[in-house]
Every structure is written in structure tokens, then in C-alpha cells.
mmCIF file of N, CA and C in Angstrom:
data_model
loop_
_atom_site.group_PDB
_atom_site.id
_atom_site.type_symbol
_atom_site.label_atom_id
_atom_site.label_comp_id
_atom_site.label_asym_id
_atom_site.label_seq_id
_atom_site.Cartn_x
_atom_site.Cartn_y
_atom_site.Cartn_z
ATOM 1 N N MET A 5 40.829 -91.782 31.072
ATOM 2 C CA MET A 5 41.864 -90.777 31.030
ATOM 3 C C MET A 5 43.029 -91.157 31.957
ATOM 4 N N VAL A 6 42.726 -91.849 33.036
ATOM 5 C CA VAL A 6 43.802 -92.323 33.916
ATOM 6 C C VAL A 6 44.718 -93.257 33.131
ATOM 7 N N LEU A 7 44.125 -94.165 32.377
ATOM 8 C CA LEU A 7 44.933 -95.090 31.584
ATOM 9 C C LEU A 7 45.732 -94.359 30.516
ATOM 10 N N LYS A 8 45.178 -93.308 29.955
ATOM 11 C CA LYS A 8 45.894 -92.520 28.947
ATOM 12 C C LYS A 8 47.130 -91.869 29.551
ATOM 13 N N VAL A 9 46.968 -91.219 30.701
ATOM 14 C CA VAL A 9 48.103 -90.541 31.337
ATOM 15 C C VAL A 9 49.175 -91.554 31.727
ATOM 16 N N MET A 10 48.765 -92.619 32.382
ATOM 17 C CA MET A 10 49.740 -93.606 32.842
ATOM 18 C C MET A 10 50.349 -94.370 31.665
ATOM 19 N N GLY A 11 49.527 -94.719 30.707
ATOM 20 C CA GLY A 11 50.018 -95.463 29.553
ATOM 21 C C GLY A 11 51.013 -94.689 28.713
ATOM 22 N N GLN A 12 50.815 -93.372 28.599
ATOM 23 C CA GLN A 12 51.739 -92.574 27.792
ATOM 24 C C GLN A 12 53.126 -92.546 28.424
ATOM 25 N N GLY A 13 53.195 -92.528 29.739
ATOM 26 C CA GLY A 13 54.492 -92.605 30.412
ATOM 27 C C GLY A 13 55.203 -93.911 30.092
ATOM 28 N N TRP A 14 54.454 -95.002 30.140
ATOM 29 C CA TRP A 14 55.045 -96.295 29.813
ATOM 30 C C TRP A 14 55.409 -96.389 28.332
ATOM 31 N N MET A 15 54.635 -95.738 27.475
ATOM 32 C CA MET A 15 54.976 -95.721 26.050
ATOM 33 C C MET A 15 56.321 -95.030 25.840
ATOM 34 N N THR A 16 56.573 -93.967 26.584
ATOM 35 C CA THR A 16 57.854 -93.267 26.473
ATOM 36 C C THR A 16 58.994 -94.191 26.896
ATOM 37 N N VAL A 17 58.815 -94.899 27.992
ATOM 38 C CA VAL A 17 59.838 -95.850 28.453
ATOM 39 C C VAL A 17 60.061 -96.925 27.391
ATOM 40 N N TYR A 18 58.985 -97.458 26.835
ATOM 41 C CA TYR A 18 59.101 -98.469 25.778
ATOM 42 C C TYR A 18 59.919 -97.940 24.600
ATOM 43 N N ARG A 19 59.625 -96.717 24.185
ATOM 44 C CA ARG A 19 60.335 -96.142 23.048
ATOM 45 C C ARG A 19 61.816 -95.908 23.363
ATOM 46 N N MET A 20 62.117 -95.511 24.607
ATOM 47 C CA MET A 20 63.525 -95.356 24.994
ATOM 48 C C MET A 20 64.242 -96.703 24.927
ATOM 49 N N MET A 21 63.608 -97.741 25.428
ATOM 50 C CA MET A 21 64.219 -99.073 25.424
ATOM 51 C C MET A 21 64.377 -99.585 23.990
ATOM 52 N N LYS A 22 63.362 -99.392 23.174
ATOM 53 C CA LYS A 22 63.396 -99.890 21.798
ATOM 54 C C LYS A 22 64.485 -99.201 20.977
ATOM 55 N N SER A 23 64.618 -97.886 21.155
ATOM 56 C CA SER A 23 65.584 -97.137 20.348
ATOM 57 C C SER A 23 66.958 -97.044 21.001
ATOM 58 N N ASP A 24 67.062 -97.461 22.271
ATOM 59 C CA ASP A 24 68.314 -97.367 23.024
ATOM 60 C C ASP A 24 68.846 -95.938 23.013
ATOM 61 N N SER A 25 67.915 -94.982 23.096
ATOM 62 C CA SER A 25 68.309 -93.569 23.086
ATOM 63 C C SER A 25 67.174 -92.728 23.651
ATOM 64 N N GLY A 26 67.404 -91.417 23.674
ATOM 65 C CA GLY A 26 66.376 -90.500 24.138
ATOM 66 C C GLY A 26 66.269 -90.414 25.647
ATOM 67 N N LEU A 27 67.331 -90.809 26.346
ATOM 68 C CA LEU A 27 67.310 -90.705 27.804
ATOM 69 C C LEU A 27 67.236 -89.238 28.198
ATOM 70 N N ALA A 28 66.661 -88.967 29.364
ATOM 71 C CA ALA A 28 66.356 -87.585 29.733
ATOM 72 C C ALA A 28 67.382 -86.936 30.648
ATOM 73 N N SER A 29 68.110 -87.711 31.445
ATOM 74 C CA SER A 29 68.969 -87.128 32.470
ATOM 75 C C SER A 29 70.350 -87.774 32.456
ATOM 76 N N PRO A 30 71.385 -87.012 32.800
ATOM 77 C CA PRO A 30 72.746 -87.580 32.838
ATOM 78 C C PRO A 30 72.857 -88.811 33.738
ATOM 79 N N GLU A 31 72.108 -88.834 34.839
ATOM 80 C CA GLU A 31 72.184 -90.001 35.727
ATOM 81 C C GLU A 31 71.639 -91.270 35.073
ATOM 82 N N ASP A 32 70.906 -91.120 33.968
ATOM 83 C CA ASP A 32 70.413 -92.285 33.233
ATOM 84 C C ASP A 32 71.550 -93.045 32.560
ATOM 85 N N LEU A 33 72.725 -92.434 32.491
ATOM 86 C CA LEU A 33 73.871 -93.079 31.856
ATOM 87 C C LEU A 33 74.650 -93.977 32.814
ATOM 88 N N GLN A 34 74.167 -94.153 34.017
ATOM 89 C CA GLN A 34 74.819 -95.089 34.932
ATOM 90 C C GLN A 34 74.492 -96.512 34.503
ATOM 91 N N SER A 35 75.494 -97.368 34.550
ATOM 92 C CA SER A 35 75.315 -98.756 34.156
ATOM 93 C C SER A 35 74.331 -99.449 35.095
ATOM 94 N N GLY A 36 73.461 -100.266 34.523
ATOM 95 C CA GLY A 36 72.471 -100.995 35.309
ATOM 96 C C GLY A 36 71.908 -102.143 34.494
ATOM 97 N N PRO A 37 70.977 -102.902 35.064
ATOM 98 C CA PRO A 37 70.434 -104.072 34.368
ATOM 99 C C PRO A 37 69.770 -103.739 33.027
ATOM 100 N N LEU A 38 69.176 -102.552 32.915
ATOM 101 C CA LEU A 38 68.496 -102.191 31.670
ATOM 102 C C LEU A 38 69.378 -101.397 30.714
ATOM 103 N N ASN A 39 70.521 -100.964 31.172
ATOM 104 C CA ASN A 39 71.449 -100.205 30.322
ATOM 105 C C ASN A 39 72.866 -100.605 30.713
ATOM 106 N N LYS A 40 73.270 -101.772 30.234
ATOM 107 C CA LYS A 40 74.557 -102.342 30.627
ATOM 108 C C LYS A 40 75.744 -101.574 30.064
ATOM 109 N N ASN A 41 75.570 -100.944 28.905
ATOM 110 C CA ASN A 41 76.664 -100.213 28.253
ATOM 111 C C ASN A 41 76.216 -98.795 27.911
ATOM 112 N N PRO A 42 76.098 -97.927 28.912
ATOM 113 C CA PRO A 42 75.639 -96.558 28.638
ATOM 114 C C PRO A 42 76.625 -95.791 27.761
ATOM 115 N N ARG A 43 76.070 -94.936 26.901
ATOM 116 C CA ARG A 43 76.875 -94.116 25.991
ATOM 117 C C ARG A 43 76.362 -92.686 26.046
ATOM 118 N N PRO A 44 77.251 -91.712 25.941
ATOM 119 C CA PRO A 44 76.817 -90.306 25.974
ATOM 120 C C PRO A 44 75.776 -89.964 24.911
ATOM 121 N N ASP A 45 75.843 -90.627 23.742
ATOM 122 C CA ASP A 45 74.887 -90.304 22.678
ATOM 123 C C ASP A 45 73.456 -90.729 23.035
ATOM 124 N N GLN A 46 73.272 -91.512 24.089
ATOM 125 C CA GLN A 46 71.925 -91.893 24.511
ATOM 126 C C GLN A 46 71.148 -90.700 25.064
ATOM 127 N N LEU A 47 71.861 -89.631 25.419
ATOM 128 C CA LEU A 47 71.199 -88.419 25.911
ATOM 129 C C LEU A 47 70.741 -87.498 24.782
ATOM 130 N N ALA A 48 71.170 -87.785 23.553
ATOM 131 C CA ALA A 48 70.763 -86.949 22.417
ATOM 132 C C ALA A 48 69.254 -87.069 22.217
ATOM 133 N N ILE A 49 68.652 -85.992 21.753
ATOM 134 C CA ILE A 49 67.211 -86.007 21.494
ATOM 135 C C ILE A 49 66.910 -86.991 20.371
ATOM 136 N N ASN A 50 65.964 -87.855 20.615
ATOM 137 C CA ASN A 50 65.501 -88.819 19.633
ATOM 138 C C ASN A 50 64.030 -88.498 19.388
ATOM 139 N N ASP A 51 63.664 -88.137 18.170
ATOM 140 C CA ASP A 51 62.290 -87.690 17.915
ATOM 141 C C ASP A 51 61.258 -88.762 18.240
ATOM 142 N N TYR A 52 61.608 -90.018 18.004
ATOM 143 C CA TYR A 52 60.693 -91.128 18.303
ATOM 144 C C TYR A 52 60.335 -91.138 19.792
ATOM 145 N N VAL A 53 61.331 -90.948 20.644
ATOM 146 C CA VAL A 53 61.116 -90.907 22.095
ATOM 147 C C VAL A 53 60.525 -89.565 22.506
ATOM 148 N N ASP A 54 61.080 -88.497 21.960
ATOM 149 C CA ASP A 54 60.670 -87.156 22.383
ATOM 150 C C ASP A 54 59.211 -86.859 22.028
ATOM 151 N N ARG A 55 58.738 -87.405 20.923
ATOM 152 C CA ARG A 55 57.325 -87.209 20.552
ATOM 153 C C ARG A 55 56.430 -87.804 21.639
ATOM 154 N N SER A 56 56.765 -88.985 22.107
ATOM 155 C CA SER A 56 55.984 -89.606 23.180
ATOM 156 C C SER A 56 56.090 -88.790 24.463
ATOM 157 N N ARG A 57 57.271 -88.278 24.750
ATOM 158 C CA ARG A 57 57.463 -87.449 25.948
ATOM 159 C C ARG A 57 56.626 -86.168 25.860
ATOM 160 N N ARG A 58 56.588 -85.553 24.673
ATOM 161 C CA ARG A 58 55.774 -84.340 24.493
ATOM 162 C C ARG A 58 54.289 -84.652 24.632
ATOM 163 N N MET A 59 53.873 -85.808 24.114
ATOM 164 C CA MET A 59 52.471 -86.208 24.252
ATOM 165 C C MET A 59 52.119 -86.382 25.730
ATOM 166 N N HIS A 60 53.039 -86.958 26.488
ATOM 167 C CA HIS A 60 52.801 -87.162 27.918
ATOM 168 C C HIS A 60 52.713 -85.820 28.638
ATOM 169 N N ARG A 61 53.616 -84.920 28.323
ATOM 170 C CA ARG A 61 53.559 -83.585 28.937
ATOM 171 C C ARG A 61 52.244 -82.888 28.599
ATOM 172 N N ASN A 62 51.822 -83.016 27.355
ATOM 173 C CA ASN A 62 50.571 -82.389 26.949
ATOM 174 C C ASN A 62 49.401 -82.975 27.737
ATOM 175 N N ASP A 63 49.411 -84.284 27.919
ATOM 176 C CA ASP A 63 48.368 -84.917 28.742
ATOM 177 C C ASP A 63 48.387 -84.353 30.155
ATOM 178 N N LEU A 64 49.586 -84.211 30.724
ATOM 179 C CA LEU A 64 49.706 -83.720 32.100
ATOM 180 C C LEU A 64 49.308 -82.255 32.225
ATOM 181 N N GLU A 65 49.323 -81.531 31.127
ATOM 182 C CA GLU A 65 48.884 -80.130 31.137
ATOM 183 C C GLU A 65 47.364 -80.014 31.016
ATOM 184 N N ASN A 66 46.710 -81.045 30.521
ATOM 185 C CA ASN A 66 45.283 -80.940 30.215
ATOM 186 C C ASN A 66 44.375 -81.869 31.013
ATOM 187 N N ILE A 67 44.749 -83.097 31.167
ATOM 188 C CA ILE A 67 43.853 -84.076 31.785
ATOM 189 C C ILE A 67 43.597 -83.799 33.268
ATOM 190 N N PRO A 68 44.595 -83.421 34.075
ATOM 191 C CA PRO A 68 44.270 -83.099 35.478
ATOM 192 C C PRO A 68 43.271 -81.942 35.617
ATOM 193 N N ALA A 69 43.328 -80.966 34.729
ATOM 194 C CA ALA A 69 42.342 -79.876 34.766
ATOM 195 C C ALA A 69 40.944 -80.427 34.479
ATOM 196 N N PHE A 70 40.849 -81.376 33.572
ATOM 197 C CA PHE A 70 39.570 -82.034 33.286
ATOM 198 C C PHE A 70 39.059 -82.766 34.524
ATOM 199 N N TRP A 71 39.951 -83.476 35.200
ATOM 200 C CA TRP A 71 39.534 -84.191 36.414
ATOM 201 C C TRP A 71 39.008 -83.218 37.457
ATOM 202 N N ALA A 72 39.756 -82.144 37.687
ATOM 203 C CA ALA A 72 39.357 -81.174 38.719
ATOM 204 C C ALA A 72 38.042 -80.486 38.353
ATOM 205 N N ALA A 73 37.967 -79.966 37.132
ATOM 206 C CA ALA A 73 36.743 -79.280 36.699
ATOM 207 C C ALA A 73 35.570 -80.255 36.655
ATOM 208 N N GLY A 74 35.826 -81.462 36.178
ATOM 209 C CA GLY A 74 34.767 -82.462 36.093
ATOM 210 C C GLY A 74 34.226 -82.870 37.450
ATOM 211 N N LEU A 75 35.101 -82.949 38.438
ATOM 212 C CA LEU A 75 34.667 -83.306 39.786
ATOM 213 C C LEU A 75 33.724 -82.251 40.359
ATOM 214 N N VAL A 76 34.133 -80.995 40.263
ATOM 215 C CA VAL A 76 33.295 -79.913 40.787
ATOM 216 C C VAL A 76 32.024 -79.784 39.946
ATOM 217 N N PHE A 77 32.179 -79.898 38.634
ATOM 218 C CA PHE A 77 31.043 -79.803 37.715
ATOM 219 C C PHE A 77 29.973 -80.837 38.058
ATOM 220 N N THR A 78 30.372 -82.084 38.218
ATOM 221 C CA THR A 78 29.379 -83.115 38.527
ATOM 222 C C THR A 78 28.804 -82.942 39.933
ATOM 223 N N ALA A 79 29.587 -82.377 40.833
ATOM 224 C CA ALA A 79 29.112 -82.167 42.210
ATOM 225 C C ALA A 79 27.985 -81.139 42.287
ATOM 226 N N VAL A 80 27.959 -80.193 41.345
ATOM 227 C CA VAL A 80 26.904 -79.168 41.380
ATOM 228 C C VAL A 80 25.638 -79.622 40.652
ATOM 229 N N GLY A 81 25.653 -80.821 40.079
ATOM 230 C CA GLY A 81 24.446 -81.381 39.476
ATOM 231 C C GLY A 81 24.015 -80.763 38.167
ATOM 232 N N PRO A 82 24.857 -80.790 37.131
ATOM 233 C CA PRO A 82 24.451 -80.241 35.836
ATOM 234 C C PRO A 82 23.425 -81.154 35.151
ATOM 235 N N PRO A 83 22.739 -80.637 34.143
ATOM 236 C CA PRO A 83 21.852 -81.501 33.360
ATOM 237 C C PRO A 83 22.655 -82.660 32.756
ATOM 238 N N GLY A 84 22.058 -83.840 32.753
ATOM 239 C CA GLY A 84 22.755 -85.028 32.277
ATOM 240 C C GLY A 84 23.292 -84.915 30.861
ATOM 241 N N LEU A 85 22.491 -84.367 29.955
ATOM 242 C CA LEU A 85 22.930 -84.247 28.565
ATOM 243 C C LEU A 85 24.136 -83.321 28.448
ATOM 244 N N LEU A 86 24.104 -82.204 29.156
ATOM 245 C CA LEU A 86 25.238 -81.275 29.126
ATOM 246 C C LEU A 86 26.496 -81.957 29.650
ATOM 247 N N ALA A 87 26.374 -82.687 30.743
ATOM 248 C CA ALA A 87 27.519 -83.393 31.318
ATOM 249 C C ALA A 87 28.070 -84.418 30.333
ATOM 250 N N GLN A 88 27.189 -85.148 29.684
ATOM 251 C CA GLN A 88 27.638 -86.155 28.726
ATOM 252 C C GLN A 88 28.350 -85.522 27.541
ATOM 253 N N VAL A 89 27.766 -84.478 26.986
ATOM 254 C CA VAL A 89 28.374 -83.819 25.825
ATOM 255 C C VAL A 89 29.759 -83.287 26.181
ATOM 256 N N LEU A 90 29.869 -82.604 27.313
ATOM 257 C CA LEU A 90 31.152 -82.010 27.689
ATOM 258 C C LEU A 90 32.192 -83.063 28.056
ATOM 259 N N MET A 91 31.801 -84.040 28.830
ATOM 260 C CA MET A 91 32.776 -85.028 29.292
ATOM 261 C C MET A 91 33.171 -86.009 28.190
ATOM 262 N N TYR A 92 32.201 -86.531 27.476
ATOM 263 C CA TYR A 92 32.537 -87.416 26.363
ATOM 264 C C TYR A 92 33.255 -86.637 25.263
ATOM 265 N N GLY A 93 32.852 -85.389 25.078
ATOM 266 C CA GLY A 93 33.519 -84.546 24.085
ATOM 267 C C GLY A 93 34.984 -84.343 24.413
ATOM 268 N N PHE A 94 35.288 -84.102 25.686
ATOM 269 C CA PHE A 94 36.688 -83.944 26.095
ATOM 270 C C PHE A 94 37.472 -85.225 25.828
ATOM 271 N N VAL A 95 36.923 -86.351 26.260
ATOM 272 C CA VAL A 95 37.621 -87.627 26.083
ATOM 273 C C VAL A 95 37.853 -87.908 24.602
ATOM 274 N N ALA A 96 36.838 -87.712 23.780
ATOM 275 C CA ALA A 96 36.987 -87.944 22.341
ATOM 276 C C ALA A 96 38.021 -86.999 21.739
ATOM 277 N N ALA A 97 37.977 -85.729 22.130
ATOM 278 C CA ALA A 97 38.938 -84.757 21.605
ATOM 279 C C ALA A 97 40.360 -85.132 21.989
ATOM 280 N N ARG A 98 40.573 -85.585 23.224
ATOM 281 C CA ARG A 98 41.916 -85.979 23.669
ATOM 282 C C ARG A 98 42.397 -87.208 22.907
ATOM 283 N N LEU A 99 41.506 -88.157 22.674
ATOM 284 C CA LEU A 99 41.920 -89.358 21.951
ATOM 285 C C LEU A 99 42.285 -89.034 20.506
ATOM 286 N N VAL A 100 41.488 -88.186 19.862
ATOM 287 C CA VAL A 100 41.817 -87.801 18.485
ATOM 288 C C VAL A 100 43.087 -86.952 18.474
ATOM 289 N N HIS A 101 43.265 -86.098 19.473
ATOM 290 C CA HIS A 101 44.495 -85.309 19.591
ATOM 291 C C HIS A 101 45.703 -86.242 19.690
ATOM 292 N N THR A 102 45.578 -87.302 20.474
ATOM 293 C CA THR A 102 46.668 -88.270 20.622
ATOM 294 C C THR A 102 46.991 -88.930 19.291
ATOM 295 N N ILE A 103 45.967 -89.330 18.570
ATOM 296 C CA ILE A 103 46.184 -89.954 17.259
ATOM 297 C C ILE A 103 46.857 -88.965 16.314
ATOM 298 N N ALA A 104 46.388 -87.726 16.317
ATOM 299 C CA ALA A 104 46.980 -86.704 15.449
ATOM 300 C C ALA A 104 48.444 -86.467 15.807
ATOM 301 N N TYR A 105 48.756 -86.438 17.090
ATOM 302 C CA TYR A 105 50.139 -86.220 17.533
ATOM 303 C C TYR A 105 51.005 -87.419 17.161
ATOM 304 N N ALA A 106 50.501 -88.623 17.410
ATOM 305 C CA ALA A 106 51.273 -89.838 17.142
ATOM 306 C C ALA A 106 51.541 -90.029 15.655
ATOM 307 N N THR A 107 50.631 -89.556 14.814
ATOM 308 C CA THR A 107 50.801 -89.722 13.365
ATOM 309 C C THR A 107 51.404 -88.486 12.701
ATOM 310 N N GLU A 108 51.927 -87.579 13.531
ATOM 311 C CA GLU A 108 52.667 -86.402 13.059
ATOM 312 C C GLU A 108 51.845 -85.484 12.158
ATOM 313 N N GLN A 109 50.587 -85.277 12.533
ATOM 314 C CA GLN A 109 49.750 -84.328 11.790
ATOM 315 C C GLN A 109 50.217 -82.905 12.078
ATOM 316 N N ARG A 110 49.910 -82.001 11.187
ATOM 317 C CA ARG A 110 50.351 -80.615 11.381
ATOM 318 C C ARG A 110 49.677 -79.997 12.605
ATOM 319 N N HIS A 111 50.247 -78.916 13.062
ATOM 320 C CA HIS A 111 49.810 -78.270 14.298
ATOM 321 C C HIS A 111 48.333 -77.901 14.279
ATOM 322 N N GLU A 112 47.824 -77.430 13.159
ATOM 323 C CA GLU A 112 46.432 -76.989 13.090
ATOM 324 C C GLU A 112 45.457 -78.123 13.414
ATOM 325 N N VAL A 113 45.796 -79.337 13.008
ATOM 326 C CA VAL A 113 44.932 -80.490 13.293
ATOM 327 C C VAL A 113 44.915 -80.751 14.794
ATOM 328 N N ARG A 114 46.110 -80.826 15.379
ATOM 329 C CA ARG A 114 46.190 -81.062 16.831
ATOM 330 C C ARG A 114 45.520 -79.929 17.595
ATOM 331 N N ALA A 115 45.763 -78.697 17.174
ATOM 332 C CA ALA A 115 45.211 -77.529 17.874
ATOM 333 C C ALA A 115 43.688 -77.523 17.833
ATOM 334 N N SER A 116 43.108 -78.000 16.753
ATOM 335 C CA SER A 116 41.641 -78.054 16.656
ATOM 336 C C SER A 116 41.057 -78.948 17.748
ATOM 337 N N PHE A 117 41.664 -80.112 17.947
ATOM 338 C CA PHE A 117 41.147 -81.034 18.963
ATOM 339 C C PHE A 117 41.515 -80.585 20.368
ATOM 340 N N TYR A 118 42.666 -79.939 20.503
ATOM 341 C CA TYR A 118 43.008 -79.335 21.798
ATOM 342 C C TYR A 118 41.947 -78.299 22.173
ATOM 343 N N THR A 119 41.564 -77.479 21.201
ATOM 344 C CA THR A 119 40.585 -76.416 21.441
ATOM 345 C C THR A 119 39.242 -76.992 21.882
ATOM 346 N N ILE A 120 38.799 -78.044 21.236
ATOM 347 C CA ILE A 120 37.529 -78.675 21.620
ATOM 348 C C ILE A 120 37.590 -79.141 23.074
ATOM 349 N N GLY A 121 38.654 -79.834 23.427
ATOM 350 C CA GLY A 121 38.801 -80.312 24.799
ATOM 351 C C GLY A 121 38.915 -79.183 25.798
ATOM 352 N N SER A 122 39.666 -78.169 25.432
ATOM 353 C CA SER A 122 39.864 -77.021 26.318
ATOM 354 C C SER A 122 38.549 -76.285 26.563
ATOM 355 N N ILE A 123 37.781 -76.085 25.521
ATOM 356 C CA ILE A 123 36.489 -75.404 25.673
ATOM 357 C C ILE A 123 35.566 -76.218 26.583
ATOM 358 N N ALA A 124 35.581 -77.533 26.446
ATOM 359 C CA ALA A 124 34.744 -78.375 27.308
ATOM 360 C C ALA A 124 35.114 -78.179 28.776
ATOM 361 N N VAL A 125 36.405 -78.142 29.080
ATOM 362 C CA VAL A 125 36.851 -77.953 30.469
ATOM 363 C C VAL A 125 36.484 -76.560 30.965
ATOM 364 N N ILE A 126 36.665 -75.565 30.126
ATOM 365 C CA ILE A 126 36.333 -74.186 30.514
ATOM 366 C C ILE A 126 34.835 -74.054 30.796
ATOM 367 N N VAL A 127 34.008 -74.644 29.942
ATOM 368 C CA VAL A 127 32.555 -74.583 30.157
ATOM 369 C C VAL A 127 32.187 -75.272 31.472
ATOM 370 N N MET A 128 32.789 -76.430 31.738
ATOM 371 C CA MET A 128 32.506 -77.116 33.008
ATOM 372 C C MET A 128 32.903 -76.253 34.199
ATOM 373 N N ALA A 129 34.068 -75.631 34.116
ATOM 374 C CA ALA A 129 34.551 -74.801 35.226
ATOM 375 C C ALA A 129 33.658 -73.583 35.437
ATOM 376 N N ILE A 130 33.273 -72.921 34.352
ATOM 377 C CA ILE A 130 32.408 -71.737 34.470
ATOM 378 C C ILE A 130 31.033 -72.137 34.999
ATOM 379 N N TYR A 131 30.480 -73.228 34.492
ATOM 380 C CA TYR A 131 29.174 -73.703 34.968
ATOM 381 C C TYR A 131 29.232 -73.968 36.472
ATOM 382 N N ALA A 132 30.278 -74.663 36.903
ATOM 383 C CA ALA A 132 30.420 -74.984 38.329
ATOM 384 C C ALA A 132 30.595 -73.722 39.161
ATOM 385 N N LEU A 133 31.391 -72.794 38.667
ATOM 386 C CA LEU A 133 31.619 -71.541 39.390
ATOM 387 C C LEU A 133 30.314 -70.766 39.564
ATOM 388 N N ILE A 134 29.563 -70.650 38.486
ATOM 389 C CA ILE A 134 28.278 -69.938 38.552
ATOM 390 C C ILE A 134 27.327 -70.654 39.514
ATOM 391 N N ALA A 135 27.275 -71.979 39.431
ATOM 392 C CA ALA A 135 26.381 -72.739 40.316
ATOM 393 C C ALA A 135 26.768 -72.567 41.783
ATOM 394 N N LEU A 136 28.047 -72.454 42.056
ATOM 395 C CA LEU A 136 28.501 -72.293 43.440
ATOM 396 C C LEU A 136 28.274 -70.875 43.962
ATOM 397 N N ILE A 137 28.323 -69.898 43.061
ATOM 398 C CA ILE A 137 28.145 -68.496 43.469
ATOM 399 C C ILE A 137 26.668 -68.156 43.646
ATOM 400 N N VAL A 138 25.844 -68.655 42.738
ATOM 401 C CA VAL A 138 24.414 -68.298 42.737
ATOM 402 C C VAL A 138 23.631 -69.077 43.749
#
């Protein structure tokens, strides 16, 4: 998941460079080694770049919660099978969600895999909370 979060950021940069557009901030229009001839239209939304940016934001909204819940969850000593199902399930759901997003599948497809991953994190958090309280 670390590679997914970090890699998606670099994918966004790659797409900006490839399309020569989709820059995010006005200061990105300053001339430099990677953008020798900046143009105002480079700030226009480019779906190719923006899709990658949205995927990265989605990762940042979900994966850190998995890390936090997973850390506490494993610290309380859950049954091995439960830990495997929840953790591998989250990773698989996120990877399929990424594929669905990258291939422009409709919202219901992406939402289904988001839901699977989200439920896995919620179950880990509730399990850990109960184990810490009891």
C-alpha cells in the first residue's frame, strides 16, 4: 500500500509531463527546466491528469486509515485467519478499485470495491476497540 500511495503521486506527475497540461497551481507556470515555455492553458483541467489526481486523493482518504486501524488491530492479537481475510481483502479491494478507476468504470463498480475495503477497516477498528475496552 505504501508503493500504491507513493506511486500514484508519481503517476500524476508523469501524466502532467506527458500531456503538458493539468498543472495544479498558478506558481507551476513559472519557467523552469521541466517547463521552459509555460502557458496559461496548462492550468486547465485535463481529465487524463485529473483522474490520476483523484485516484491519489482517494488513496490518501483510505489507505492511512487502513494503516492506523491495521496497526492497532494487529497489536491486540486477532485470530490469524480474521487478520488475513480483512487485510488481504482491503488490499485486493483497493487494487481492483484502482483498476476500475483507471479504466473509467461507472461509479457503482468503484463504490462496490470501496465498500469492501471500508468495511474491512471498520471491522478492524471495532475489533481493536472492543479488545482494548474489554
